[in-house]
Amino acid sequence: MTTQTEPQTKLDLSWIRAQFPSLDQTANGYPAAFLDGPGGTQVPRRVIDAISGYLEASNANTGGAYATSRRTDGMIAEARVAMGDFLNCDADEIVFGPNMTALTFAMSRAIGRQMGPGNEIVLTHLDHDANISPWRALEETGATVRFADIHEADCTLDMSDLARKITGHTRLVAAGYASNAVGTINNVQEIVRQAHNAGALAYIDAVHYAPHGPIDVRALDCDFLVCSTYKFFGPHMGVLYGKREHLKRLRPYKVRANTDAIPNRWEWGTLNHECIAGITACVEYIADLGRHADSTARSRRSAILAAYGAIQKHERSLTERLVRGLKNLPGVKIYGITDADRFAQRCPTLALRIAGHTPLELATRLGERGIFTWDGNYYALNLTERLDVEKHGGFLRIGAVHYNTADEVDRVVAALAK
Ligand SMILES: Cc1ncc(COP(=O)(O)O)c(C=O)c1O
C-alpha cells in the first residue's frame, strides 16, 4: 500500500494516452499500434496547441520593437530554460536547430577548423550515421578517423577497444548515448572520462536515449550533447547542449549581422518559432507526467526525473514481455541484449530478423494489421554493415515508448507468430 509520502512511480497509462490524440487512429480497421517511436514519437495535445497558439497570437520575427516580436523573444527564452531543465544546464548553453544532423554538421565544421594531419577522431560502430558522417567529413583536413568496435554477441560497445583507439593524438570522441537500432545504452560517463583523460572533446548523441531516460550533462561532464525533440513527444527540431566555454571559444561559420553572443552565434537565419513553442510544451508534458506519478516532485527538474523513473519501470516491463514473446517464436534472432538481468543497459528498441522473411516483408504485413514498425538500417549503417545484415534488408525494428501498452506488445508477437 502506498502512503502520501511514498512516491507513486507507477505510470498512469490511461491519463497518458488520453493526452495523445493520434493514438486513437485506426489503420485497415485495426487500432494503430505506434511501435515506431525510434523514428519519431507522437505528440500530446498541448504541443499541438502551443504550436498553433503561437501562430495565432505571437507570430513574428525576433528582436522587433512591438508586441508579437517581444512575445516571440520571450517564448524562445522560455524554451531555452525548459531545455536547460531537461538536460540540467543553463539556458545560454542550449542551441536550437532544424535537427540533430544539421547541428552536428555545423559543429563538426567549426571544430574541424582546428584539426589537421596528426589529429585523430574516435567514432563507434554502434552509432547512427549522423554521428559519423559529419566527423568523417573532417578527414578532408588530414585528420584520421578510428572506429571502436562492438561485441557482436550482445551488440554492446567494446570498451577495451575504445580505450585502445583513444590515444594522445585523439582530439574528439563522438559516441551515442543509446543505439537507435539495437537499443544498447552506452556507459557514457566512462566514454567521457576516457576522452577527457586523453585531452579530447566528448560529443554525445542522445537522440535515441532522450525518450527513455533522464539526461544530466553536468553529471556526464560531456562537452556537447545533441537530441531531437521529435523523438521525445515534441516537434521536429534539434537541440544542442554545448559547454559555455566551447560555445564561446569555437568559431562558427555565420553571417556578420548575427550577434556574437552565445548561444545565438550558433543559430543561423530565422528559426522555426512555432516548433520552439512546442518544445516548452513537450518538456512541460514530461514534467507533468512526473508530477502525476510522484506528487512530491516540486521543481520542473525533479518532476522530469520522477517522470523518467516511472517511464523506465513501465518500459522495462514492456521489454521483458516483448523479449519473452519473441524468444518463443521459431526462427527469430534478436540483435542486442536479451538477458532480463541486463535490461537496465538497453532501451525497449528491438532489432530482429526472422528466418525466411525479409524485414520489409514483416514490416509490411504488420503495417497491414495496424502495427507500425520499421525495417532497414535506420541510418545505423555502420552497424548493419558490421553485422552483415545490410545486404539482406537490415533488421525489423520494434520500438516501444512509454505510451505503448502490454496489449500492443502481445499484438505484435501474435502477428509475427502468424
Ligand atoms: C541515434 C540517432 N542519432 C541521430 C539521429 C538523427 O536525428 P535528426 O533526424 O534530428 O537529424 C537519429 C534519427 O533517427 C537517431 O536515431
CSV table of C-alpha atoms and ligand atoms in Angstrom, one decimal:
chain,number,residue,atom,x,y,z
A,1,MET,CA,0.0,0.0,0.0
A,2,THR,CA,1.3,3.5,-0.8
A,3,THR,CA,1.2,6.3,1.7
A,4,GLN,CA,1.2,10.0,0.8
A,5,THR,CA,5.0,10.3,1.5
A,6,GLU,CA,5.9,7.4,-0.8
A,7,PRO,CA,6.5,8.4,-4.5
A,8,GLN,CA,3.9,6.8,-6.7
A,9,THR,CA,6.2,5.8,-9.6
A,10,LYS,CA,3.6,3.8,-11.5
A,11,LEU,CA,2.7,5.1,-14.9
A,12,ASP,CA,-1.0,6.0,-15.3
A,13,LEU,CA,-1.4,4.8,-18.9
A,14,SER,CA,-5.0,6.0,-19.4
A,15,TRP,CA,-4.0,9.5,-18.2
A,16,ILE,CA,-1.1,9.4,-20.6
A,17,ARG,CA,-2.9,8.0,-23.7
A,18,ALA,CA,-5.8,10.4,-23.3
A,19,GLN,CA,-3.3,13.3,-24.0
A,20,PHE,CA,-2.2,11.9,-27.4
A,21,PRO,CA,-4.9,12.5,-29.9
A,22,SER,CA,-3.2,10.5,-32.7
A,23,LEU,CA,-3.1,7.3,-30.6
A,24,ASP,CA,-6.8,6.8,-31.3
A,25,GLN,CA,-6.3,6.3,-35.1
A,26,THR,CA,-7.1,3.1,-36.8
A,27,ALA,CA,-5.4,1.5,-39.9
A,28,ASN,CA,-7.2,-1.1,-42.0
A,29,GLY,CA,-9.8,-1.3,-39.3
A,30,TYR,CA,-7.3,-2.1,-36.6
A,31,PRO,CA,-6.3,0.2,-33.7
A,32,ALA,CA,-3.0,1.8,-34.7
A,33,ALA,CA,-0.1,0.5,-32.5
A,34,PHE,CA,2.7,3.0,-32.7
A,35,LEU,CA,5.8,0.8,-32.3
A,36,ASP,CA,7.8,3.3,-34.5
A,37,GLY,CA,8.9,5.5,-31.6
A,38,PRO,CA,12.6,5.4,-32.5
A,39,GLY,CA,11.7,7.0,-35.9
A,40,GLY,CA,9.7,9.7,-34.1
A,41,THR,CA,7.1,9.8,-31.4
A,42,GLN,CA,3.5,11.1,-31.3
A,43,VAL,CA,2.8,14.4,-29.6
A,44,PRO,CA,0.4,15.3,-26.8
A,45,ARG,CA,-2.4,17.8,-27.4
A,46,ARG,CA,-0.6,20.6,-25.5
A,47,VAL,CA,2.3,20.5,-28.1
A,48,ILE,CA,-0.2,20.9,-31.0
A,49,ASP,CA,-1.9,23.7,-29.1
A,50,ALA,CA,1.3,25.5,-28.3
A,51,ILE,CA,2.3,25.4,-32.0
A,52,SER,CA,-1.0,26.7,-33.3
A,53,GLY,CA,-1.3,29.1,-30.4
A,54,TYR,CA,2.0,30.7,-31.2
A,55,LEU,CA,1.0,31.1,-34.9
A,56,GLU,CA,-2.3,32.6,-33.8
A,57,ALA,CA,-1.1,35.1,-31.2
A,58,SER,CA,2.6,35.7,-31.4
A,59,ASN,CA,3.8,35.0,-34.9
A,60,ALA,CA,6.7,37.4,-35.7
A,61,ASN,CA,10.4,37.6,-36.2
A,62,THR,CA,12.7,38.2,-33.3
A,63,GLY,CA,14.2,41.5,-32.0
A,64,GLY,CA,11.4,43.8,-33.1
A,65,ALA,CA,10.1,46.8,-31.1
A,66,TYR,CA,6.5,45.6,-30.9
A,67,ALA,CA,4.3,43.2,-29.0
A,68,THR,CA,4.3,40.0,-31.1
A,69,SER,CA,8.0,40.2,-31.6
A,70,ARG,CA,8.6,40.7,-27.9
A,71,ARG,CA,6.4,37.7,-27.2
A,72,THR,CA,8.4,35.7,-29.6
A,73,ASP,CA,11.7,36.7,-27.9
A,74,GLY,CA,10.2,35.8,-24.5
A,75,MET,CA,8.8,32.4,-25.8
A,76,ILE,CA,12.3,31.4,-27.2
A,77,ALA,CA,13.9,32.4,-23.9
A,78,GLU,CA,11.3,30.2,-22.0
A,79,ALA,CA,12.1,27.2,-24.3
A,80,ARG,CA,15.8,27.5,-23.5
A,81,VAL,CA,15.1,27.5,-19.8
A,82,ALA,CA,12.8,24.4,-20.3
A,83,MET,CA,15.6,22.6,-22.3
A,84,GLY,CA,18.1,23.6,-19.6
A,85,ASP,CA,15.9,21.9,-17.0
A,86,PHE,CA,15.6,18.9,-19.3
A,87,LEU,CA,19.3,18.5,-19.8
A,88,ASN,CA,20.5,20.1,-16.5
A,89,CYS,CA,22.4,23.0,-17.9
A,90,ASP,CA,22.0,26.8,-18.2
A,91,ALA,CA,19.7,28.4,-20.8
A,92,ASP,CA,22.6,30.0,-22.7
A,93,GLU,CA,24.2,26.6,-23.3
A,94,ILE,CA,21.1,25.5,-25.4
A,95,VAL,CA,21.3,25.9,-29.2
A,96,PHE,CA,18.2,25.3,-31.3
A,97,GLY,CA,18.5,24.0,-34.9
A,98,PRO,CA,16.5,22.1,-37.5
A,99,ASN,CA,17.6,18.6,-36.4
A,100,MET,CA,20.5,16.8,-34.8
A,101,THR,CA,22.1,16.1,-38.1
A,102,ALA,CA,22.3,19.8,-39.2
A,103,LEU,CA,23.5,20.8,-35.7
A,104,THR,CA,26.3,18.2,-35.8
A,105,PHE,CA,27.5,19.2,-39.3
A,106,ALA,CA,27.6,22.8,-38.1
A,107,MET,CA,29.6,21.8,-35.0
A,108,SER,CA,31.9,19.5,-36.9
A,109,ARG,CA,32.8,22.3,-39.4
A,110,ALA,CA,33.6,24.6,-36.5
A,111,ILE,CA,35.7,22.0,-34.6
A,112,GLY,CA,37.3,21.0,-37.9
A,113,ARG,CA,38.8,24.5,-38.3
A,114,GLN,CA,41.3,23.4,-35.6
A,115,MET,CA,42.1,20.0,-37.0
A,116,GLY,CA,44.7,18.7,-39.3
A,117,PRO,CA,47.2,15.9,-40.1
A,118,GLY,CA,48.2,14.0,-36.9
A,119,ASN,CA,44.8,14.6,-35.2
A,120,GLU,CA,42.5,11.7,-34.6
A,121,ILE,CA,38.8,11.3,-34.1
A,122,VAL,CA,37.3,8.2,-32.5
A,123,LEU,CA,33.8,7.0,-33.5
A,124,THR,CA,31.9,3.8,-32.9
A,125,HIS,CA,30.3,1.1,-34.9
A,126,LEU,CA,27.1,1.4,-32.9
A,127,ASP,CA,26.3,4.9,-34.0
A,128,HIS,CA,23.7,6.5,-36.3
A,129,ASP,CA,25.3,7.9,-39.4
A,130,ALA,CA,24.5,11.5,-38.2
A,131,ASN,CA,27.2,11.0,-35.6
A,132,ILE,CA,29.6,9.5,-38.1
A,133,SER,CA,29.5,11.3,-41.5
A,134,PRO,CA,29.9,14.9,-40.0
A,135,TRP,CA,33.1,13.7,-38.4
A,136,ARG,CA,34.3,11.7,-41.3
A,137,ALA,CA,34.0,14.9,-43.4
A,138,LEU,CA,36.9,16.2,-41.3
A,139,GLU,CA,39.2,13.6,-43.0
A,140,GLU,CA,39.5,16.4,-45.6
A,141,THR,CA,41.6,18.3,-43.1
A,142,GLY,CA,44.1,15.4,-42.9
A,143,ALA,CA,42.7,14.1,-39.6
A,144,THR,CA,42.4,10.3,-39.1
A,145,VAL,CA,39.2,8.6,-38.1
A,146,ARG,CA,39.3,5.4,-36.0
A,147,PHE,CA,36.3,3.2,-35.0
A,148,ALA,CA,35.7,1.5,-31.7
A,149,ASP,CA,34.2,-2.0,-32.3
A,150,ILE,CA,31.3,-3.8,-30.7
A,151,HIS,CA,30.8,-7.2,-29.0
A,152,GLU,CA,28.9,-9.0,-31.7
A,153,ALA,CA,27.1,-11.4,-29.3
A,154,ASP,CA,25.1,-8.7,-27.5
A,155,CYS,CA,25.7,-5.5,-29.6
A,156,THR,CA,27.4,-3.6,-26.8
A,157,LEU,CA,30.3,-1.3,-27.2
A,158,ASP,CA,33.7,-2.9,-26.7
A,159,MET,CA,35.1,-0.5,-24.1
A,160,SER,CA,38.5,-2.1,-24.1
A,161,ASP,CA,38.7,-1.4,-27.9
A,162,LEU,CA,37.5,2.1,-27.3
A,163,ALA,CA,40.3,2.6,-24.7
A,164,ARG,CA,42.8,1.2,-27.3
A,165,LYS,CA,41.6,3.6,-30.0
A,166,ILE,CA,41.8,6.7,-27.8
A,167,THR,CA,45.4,7.9,-27.8
A,168,GLY,CA,47.3,11.1,-27.1
A,169,HIS,CA,46.5,12.1,-30.7
A,170,THR,CA,42.7,11.9,-30.2
A,171,ARG,CA,41.0,15.3,-30.4
A,172,LEU,CA,37.4,14.2,-30.3
A,173,VAL,CA,35.4,11.1,-29.3
A,174,ALA,CA,31.8,11.0,-30.7
A,175,ALA,CA,29.5,8.3,-29.3
A,176,GLY,CA,25.8,7.6,-28.9
A,177,TYR,CA,24.0,7.5,-25.6
A,178,ALA,CA,21.9,4.6,-26.9
A,179,SER,CA,21.7,2.8,-30.2
A,180,ASN,CA,18.6,3.6,-32.3
A,181,ALA,CA,18.9,0.1,-33.9
A,182,VAL,CA,19.6,-2.4,-31.2
A,183,GLY,CA,18.7,-0.4,-28.1
A,184,THR,CA,22.1,-0.7,-26.2
A,185,ILE,CA,22.7,2.1,-23.7
A,186,ASN,CA,26.4,3.0,-23.6
A,187,ASN,CA,28.4,3.8,-20.4
A,188,VAL,CA,28.6,7.5,-21.4
A,189,GLN,CA,30.2,8.6,-18.2
A,190,GLU,CA,33.1,6.3,-18.9
A,191,ILE,CA,33.4,7.3,-22.5
A,192,VAL,CA,33.6,11.0,-21.5
A,193,ARG,CA,36.1,10.1,-18.8
A,194,GLN,CA,38.3,8.3,-21.3
A,195,ALA,CA,38.1,11.2,-23.8
A,196,HIS,CA,39.0,13.8,-21.2
A,197,ASN,CA,41.9,11.7,-19.9
A,198,ALA,CA,43.4,11.9,-23.4
A,199,GLY,CA,42.6,15.6,-23.7
A,200,ALA,CA,39.9,15.1,-26.3
A,201,LEU,CA,36.4,16.5,-26.5
A,202,ALA,CA,33.4,14.2,-25.9
A,203,TYR,CA,30.4,14.7,-28.3
A,204,ILE,CA,27.3,12.6,-27.3
A,205,ASP,CA,24.3,11.8,-29.5
A,206,ALA,CA,21.4,11.4,-27.1
A,207,VAL,CA,18.7,11.3,-29.8
A,208,HIS,CA,17.7,7.8,-29.1
A,209,TYR,CA,18.1,7.8,-25.4
A,210,ALA,CA,16.1,11.0,-24.7
A,211,PRO,CA,12.6,9.5,-24.6
A,212,HIS,CA,13.8,6.6,-22.4
A,213,GLY,CA,16.0,8.0,-19.6
A,214,PRO,CA,17.0,11.3,-17.8
A,215,ILE,CA,19.9,13.2,-19.1
A,216,ASP,CA,22.3,15.2,-16.9
A,217,VAL,CA,25.0,16.9,-18.9
A,218,ARG,CA,26.6,18.3,-15.7
A,219,ALA,CA,27.0,14.8,-14.2
A,220,LEU,CA,28.2,13.4,-17.5
A,221,ASP,CA,30.6,16.3,-18.0
A,222,CYS,CA,30.3,15.9,-21.8
A,223,ASP,CA,31.4,18.8,-23.9
A,224,PHE,CA,28.5,18.6,-26.3
A,225,LEU,CA,25.2,16.6,-26.3
A,226,VAL,CA,22.6,16.6,-29.0
A,227,CYS,CA,19.0,15.4,-29.1
A,228,SER,CA,15.9,15.8,-31.3
A,229,THR,CA,12.6,16.9,-29.7
A,230,TYR,CA,10.5,14.9,-32.2
A,231,LYS,CA,11.9,11.7,-30.6
A,232,PHE,CA,10.6,12.7,-27.1
A,233,PHE,CA,7.0,13.8,-27.8
A,234,GLY,CA,7.8,17.3,-29.2
A,235,PRO,CA,8.0,18.9,-32.6
A,236,HIS,CA,10.5,18.3,-35.4
A,237,MET,CA,13.5,20.2,-34.1
A,238,GLY,CA,17.1,19.5,-32.9
A,239,VAL,CA,18.7,20.8,-29.7
A,240,LEU,CA,22.4,21.0,-28.9
A,241,TYR,CA,24.0,21.5,-25.5
A,242,GLY,CA,27.5,22.9,-25.6
A,243,LYS,CA,29.6,23.8,-22.6
A,244,ARG,CA,29.7,27.6,-22.4
A,245,GLU,CA,33.5,27.7,-22.7
A,246,HIS,CA,33.3,25.8,-26.1
A,247,LEU,CA,30.4,27.8,-27.4
A,248,LYS,CA,32.4,30.9,-26.8
A,249,ARG,CA,35.8,29.7,-27.8
A,250,LEU,CA,35.0,27.9,-31.1
A,251,ARG,CA,34.3,30.0,-34.2
A,252,PRO,CA,31.1,29.3,-36.0
A,253,TYR,CA,30.5,29.9,-39.7
A,254,LYS,CA,28.0,32.7,-39.5
A,255,VAL,CA,26.6,35.9,-41.1
A,256,ARG,CA,28.1,39.2,-39.9
A,257,ALA,CA,24.8,40.6,-38.8
A,258,ASN,CA,24.1,37.8,-36.4
A,259,THR,CA,25.1,38.6,-32.8
A,260,ASP,CA,28.4,37.1,-31.5
A,261,ALA,CA,26.7,36.3,-28.1
A,262,ILE,CA,26.1,32.7,-27.2
A,263,PRO,CA,24.0,30.7,-27.9
A,264,ASN,CA,22.7,32.8,-30.8
A,265,ARG,CA,26.0,32.8,-32.7
A,266,TRP,CA,25.3,29.1,-33.4
A,267,GLU,CA,21.8,29.8,-34.7
A,268,TRP,CA,21.6,31.0,-38.2
A,269,GLY,CA,18.7,32.6,-40.0
A,270,THR,CA,15.2,32.5,-38.7
A,271,LEU,CA,14.4,29.5,-36.6
A,272,ASN,CA,11.2,27.5,-36.5
A,273,HIS,CA,9.5,29.6,-33.8
A,274,GLU,CA,6.2,27.7,-33.7
A,275,CYS,CA,8.1,24.5,-33.1
A,276,ILE,CA,10.2,26.1,-30.4
A,277,ALA,CA,6.9,27.0,-28.7
A,278,GLY,CA,6.1,23.3,-28.9
A,279,ILE,CA,9.4,22.4,-27.2
A,280,THR,CA,8.4,24.1,-23.9
A,281,ALA,CA,5.1,22.3,-24.1
A,282,CYS,CA,6.8,18.9,-24.6
A,283,VAL,CA,9.1,19.4,-21.6
A,284,GLU,CA,6.1,20.5,-19.6
A,285,TYR,CA,4.3,17.3,-20.6
A,286,ILE,CA,7.1,15.2,-19.3
A,287,ALA,CA,7.3,17.2,-16.1
A,288,ASP,CA,3.5,16.9,-15.6
A,289,LEU,CA,3.8,13.1,-16.1
A,290,GLY,CA,6.4,13.2,-13.3
A,291,ARG,CA,4.1,15.2,-11.0
A,292,HIS,CA,1.3,12.8,-11.8
A,293,ALA,CA,3.5,9.8,-10.9
A,294,ASP,CA,5.1,11.5,-7.8
A,295,SER,CA,3.1,14.3,-6.1
A,296,THR,CA,6.2,15.2,-4.0
A,297,ALA,CA,8.2,16.3,-7.1
A,298,ARG,CA,8.5,20.1,-6.8
A,299,SER,CA,10.8,21.8,-9.3
A,300,ARG,CA,10.5,21.1,-13.0
A,301,ARG,CA,13.8,19.2,-13.0
A,302,SER,CA,12.7,16.9,-10.1
A,303,ALA,CA,9.4,16.3,-11.9
A,304,ILE,CA,11.3,15.4,-15.1
A,305,LEU,CA,13.4,12.9,-13.1
A,306,ALA,CA,10.3,11.4,-11.5
A,307,ALA,CA,8.7,11.0,-14.9
A,308,TYR,CA,11.7,9.0,-16.2
A,309,GLY,CA,11.6,6.8,-13.0
A,310,ALA,CA,8.0,5.9,-13.9
A,311,ILE,CA,8.8,5.6,-17.7
A,312,GLN,CA,11.7,3.3,-17.1
A,313,LYS,CA,9.7,1.0,-14.9
A,314,HIS,CA,6.9,0.7,-17.5
A,315,GLU,CA,9.3,0.3,-20.4
A,316,ARG,CA,11.2,-2.4,-18.6
A,317,SER,CA,8.1,-4.4,-18.3
A,318,LEU,CA,7.3,-3.9,-22.0
A,319,THR,CA,10.8,-5.1,-22.9
A,320,GLU,CA,10.5,-8.2,-20.7
A,321,ARG,CA,7.2,-9.1,-22.3
A,322,LEU,CA,8.4,-8.5,-25.8
A,323,VAL,CA,11.6,-10.4,-25.5
A,324,ARG,CA,9.9,-13.3,-23.8
A,325,GLY,CA,7.3,-13.4,-26.5
A,326,LEU,CA,9.8,-13.2,-29.3
A,327,LYS,CA,12.1,-15.8,-27.9
A,328,ASN,CA,9.2,-18.3,-28.2
A,329,LEU,CA,8.8,-17.8,-31.9
A,330,PRO,CA,10.7,-20.2,-34.3
A,331,GLY,CA,13.5,-18.7,-36.4
A,332,VAL,CA,13.7,-15.4,-34.6
A,333,LYS,CA,17.1,-13.8,-33.9
A,334,ILE,CA,17.2,-10.7,-31.7
A,335,TYR,CA,20.2,-8.5,-32.0
A,336,GLY,CA,21.3,-6.9,-28.7
A,337,ILE,CA,20.9,-7.6,-25.0
A,338,THR,CA,18.2,-10.4,-24.3
A,339,ASP,CA,19.2,-11.3,-20.7
A,340,ALA,CA,16.5,-9.8,-18.5
A,341,ASP,CA,19.0,-9.1,-15.7
A,342,ARG,CA,20.8,-6.6,-18.0
A,343,PHE,CA,17.7,-4.7,-19.3
A,344,ALA,CA,18.9,-1.6,-17.4
A,345,GLN,CA,21.5,-1.5,-20.2
A,346,ARG,CA,19.0,-1.4,-23.0
A,347,CYS,CA,16.1,0.7,-24.3
A,348,PRO,CA,12.8,-1.0,-25.4
A,349,THR,CA,14.1,-0.9,-29.0
A,350,LEU,CA,14.4,-4.4,-30.5
A,351,ALA,CA,16.1,-5.3,-33.8
A,352,LEU,CA,15.4,-8.8,-35.1
A,353,ARG,CA,15.3,-11.0,-38.1
A,354,ILE,CA,13.1,-14.0,-38.8
A,355,ALA,CA,14.5,-16.8,-41.0
A,356,GLY,CA,12.8,-16.9,-44.4
A,357,HIS,CA,11.3,-13.4,-44.3
A,358,THR,CA,12.8,-10.0,-45.2
A,359,PRO,CA,12.4,-7.2,-42.7
A,360,LEU,CA,10.5,-5.2,-45.3
A,361,GLU,CA,8.1,-8.1,-45.8
A,362,LEU,CA,7.5,-8.3,-42.0
A,363,ALA,CA,7.0,-4.6,-41.5
A,364,THR,CA,4.6,-4.5,-44.5
A,365,ARG,CA,2.5,-7.4,-43.0
A,366,LEU,CA,2.5,-5.8,-39.6
A,367,GLY,CA,1.5,-2.4,-41.1
A,368,GLU,CA,-1.5,-4.1,-42.8
A,369,ARG,CA,-2.6,-5.2,-39.3
A,370,GLY,CA,-2.2,-1.6,-37.9
A,371,ILE,CA,1.1,-2.3,-36.2
A,372,PHE,CA,3.7,0.3,-37.2
A,373,THR,CA,7.3,-0.9,-37.1
A,374,TRP,CA,10.4,-0.1,-39.2
A,375,ASP,CA,12.7,-2.1,-41.5
A,376,GLY,CA,16.2,-1.5,-42.9
A,377,ASN,CA,19.1,0.3,-41.3
A,378,TYR,CA,17.5,3.5,-39.9
A,379,TYR,CA,20.9,5.1,-40.8
A,380,ALA,CA,22.7,2.9,-38.3
A,381,LEU,CA,24.6,1.9,-41.4
A,382,ASN,CA,27.9,1.1,-39.7
A,383,LEU,CA,26.2,-1.4,-37.5
A,384,THR,CA,24.2,-3.2,-40.2
A,385,GLU,CA,27.4,-3.5,-42.3
A,386,ARG,CA,29.4,-4.6,-39.3
A,387,LEU,CA,26.8,-7.3,-38.5
A,388,ASP,CA,26.5,-8.2,-42.2
A,389,VAL,CA,22.7,-7.7,-42.4
A,390,GLU,CA,22.8,-4.6,-44.7
A,391,LYS,CA,22.6,-6.6,-47.9
A,392,HIS,CA,19.8,-8.7,-46.5
A,393,GLY,CA,17.4,-5.8,-45.7
A,394,GLY,CA,18.7,-4.9,-42.3
A,395,PHE,CA,16.5,-5.6,-39.3
A,396,LEU,CA,12.9,-5.3,-38.3
A,397,ARG,CA,12.8,-2.7,-35.6
A,398,ILE,CA,10.1,-2.8,-32.9
A,399,GLY,CA,10.5,0.4,-30.8
A,400,ALA,CA,8.3,1.0,-27.7
A,401,VAL,CA,8.0,4.2,-25.7
A,402,HIS,CA,6.0,4.9,-22.5
A,403,TYR,CA,2.6,5.3,-24.2
A,404,ASN,CA,2.7,1.8,-25.6
A,405,THR,CA,0.8,-1.0,-23.8
A,406,ALA,CA,1.2,-4.6,-22.9
A,407,ASP,CA,-1.7,-5.4,-25.3
A,408,GLU,CA,0.2,-3.8,-28.2
A,409,VAL,CA,3.3,-5.9,-27.4
A,410,ASP,CA,1.1,-9.0,-27.4
A,411,ARG,CA,-0.4,-8.0,-30.7
A,412,VAL,CA,3.0,-7.6,-32.4
A,413,VAL,CA,4.2,-11.0,-31.0
A,414,ALA,CA,0.9,-12.7,-32.1
A,415,ALA,CA,1.1,-11.2,-35.6
A,416,LEU,CA,4.7,-12.3,-36.0
A,417,ALA,CA,3.8,-15.8,-34.9
A,418,LYS,CA,1.3,-15.9,-37.7
B,1,LIG,C1,20.5,7.9,-32.6
B,1,LIG,C2,20.2,8.9,-33.6
B,1,LIG,N1,21.0,9.9,-33.9
B,1,LIG,C3,20.8,10.9,-34.8
B,1,LIG,C4,19.6,10.9,-35.5
B,1,LIG,C5,19.4,12.0,-36.5
B,1,LIG,O1,18.5,12.9,-35.9
B,1,LIG,P1,17.8,14.1,-36.7
B,1,LIG,O2,16.7,13.4,-37.5
B,1,LIG,O3,17.3,15.0,-35.7
B,1,LIG,O4,18.8,14.7,-37.6
B,1,LIG,C6,18.7,9.9,-35.3
B,1,LIG,C7,17.4,9.8,-36.1
B,1,LIG,O5,16.8,8.8,-36.2
B,1,LIG,C8,18.9,8.9,-34.3
B,1,LIG,O6,18.1,7.9,-34.1
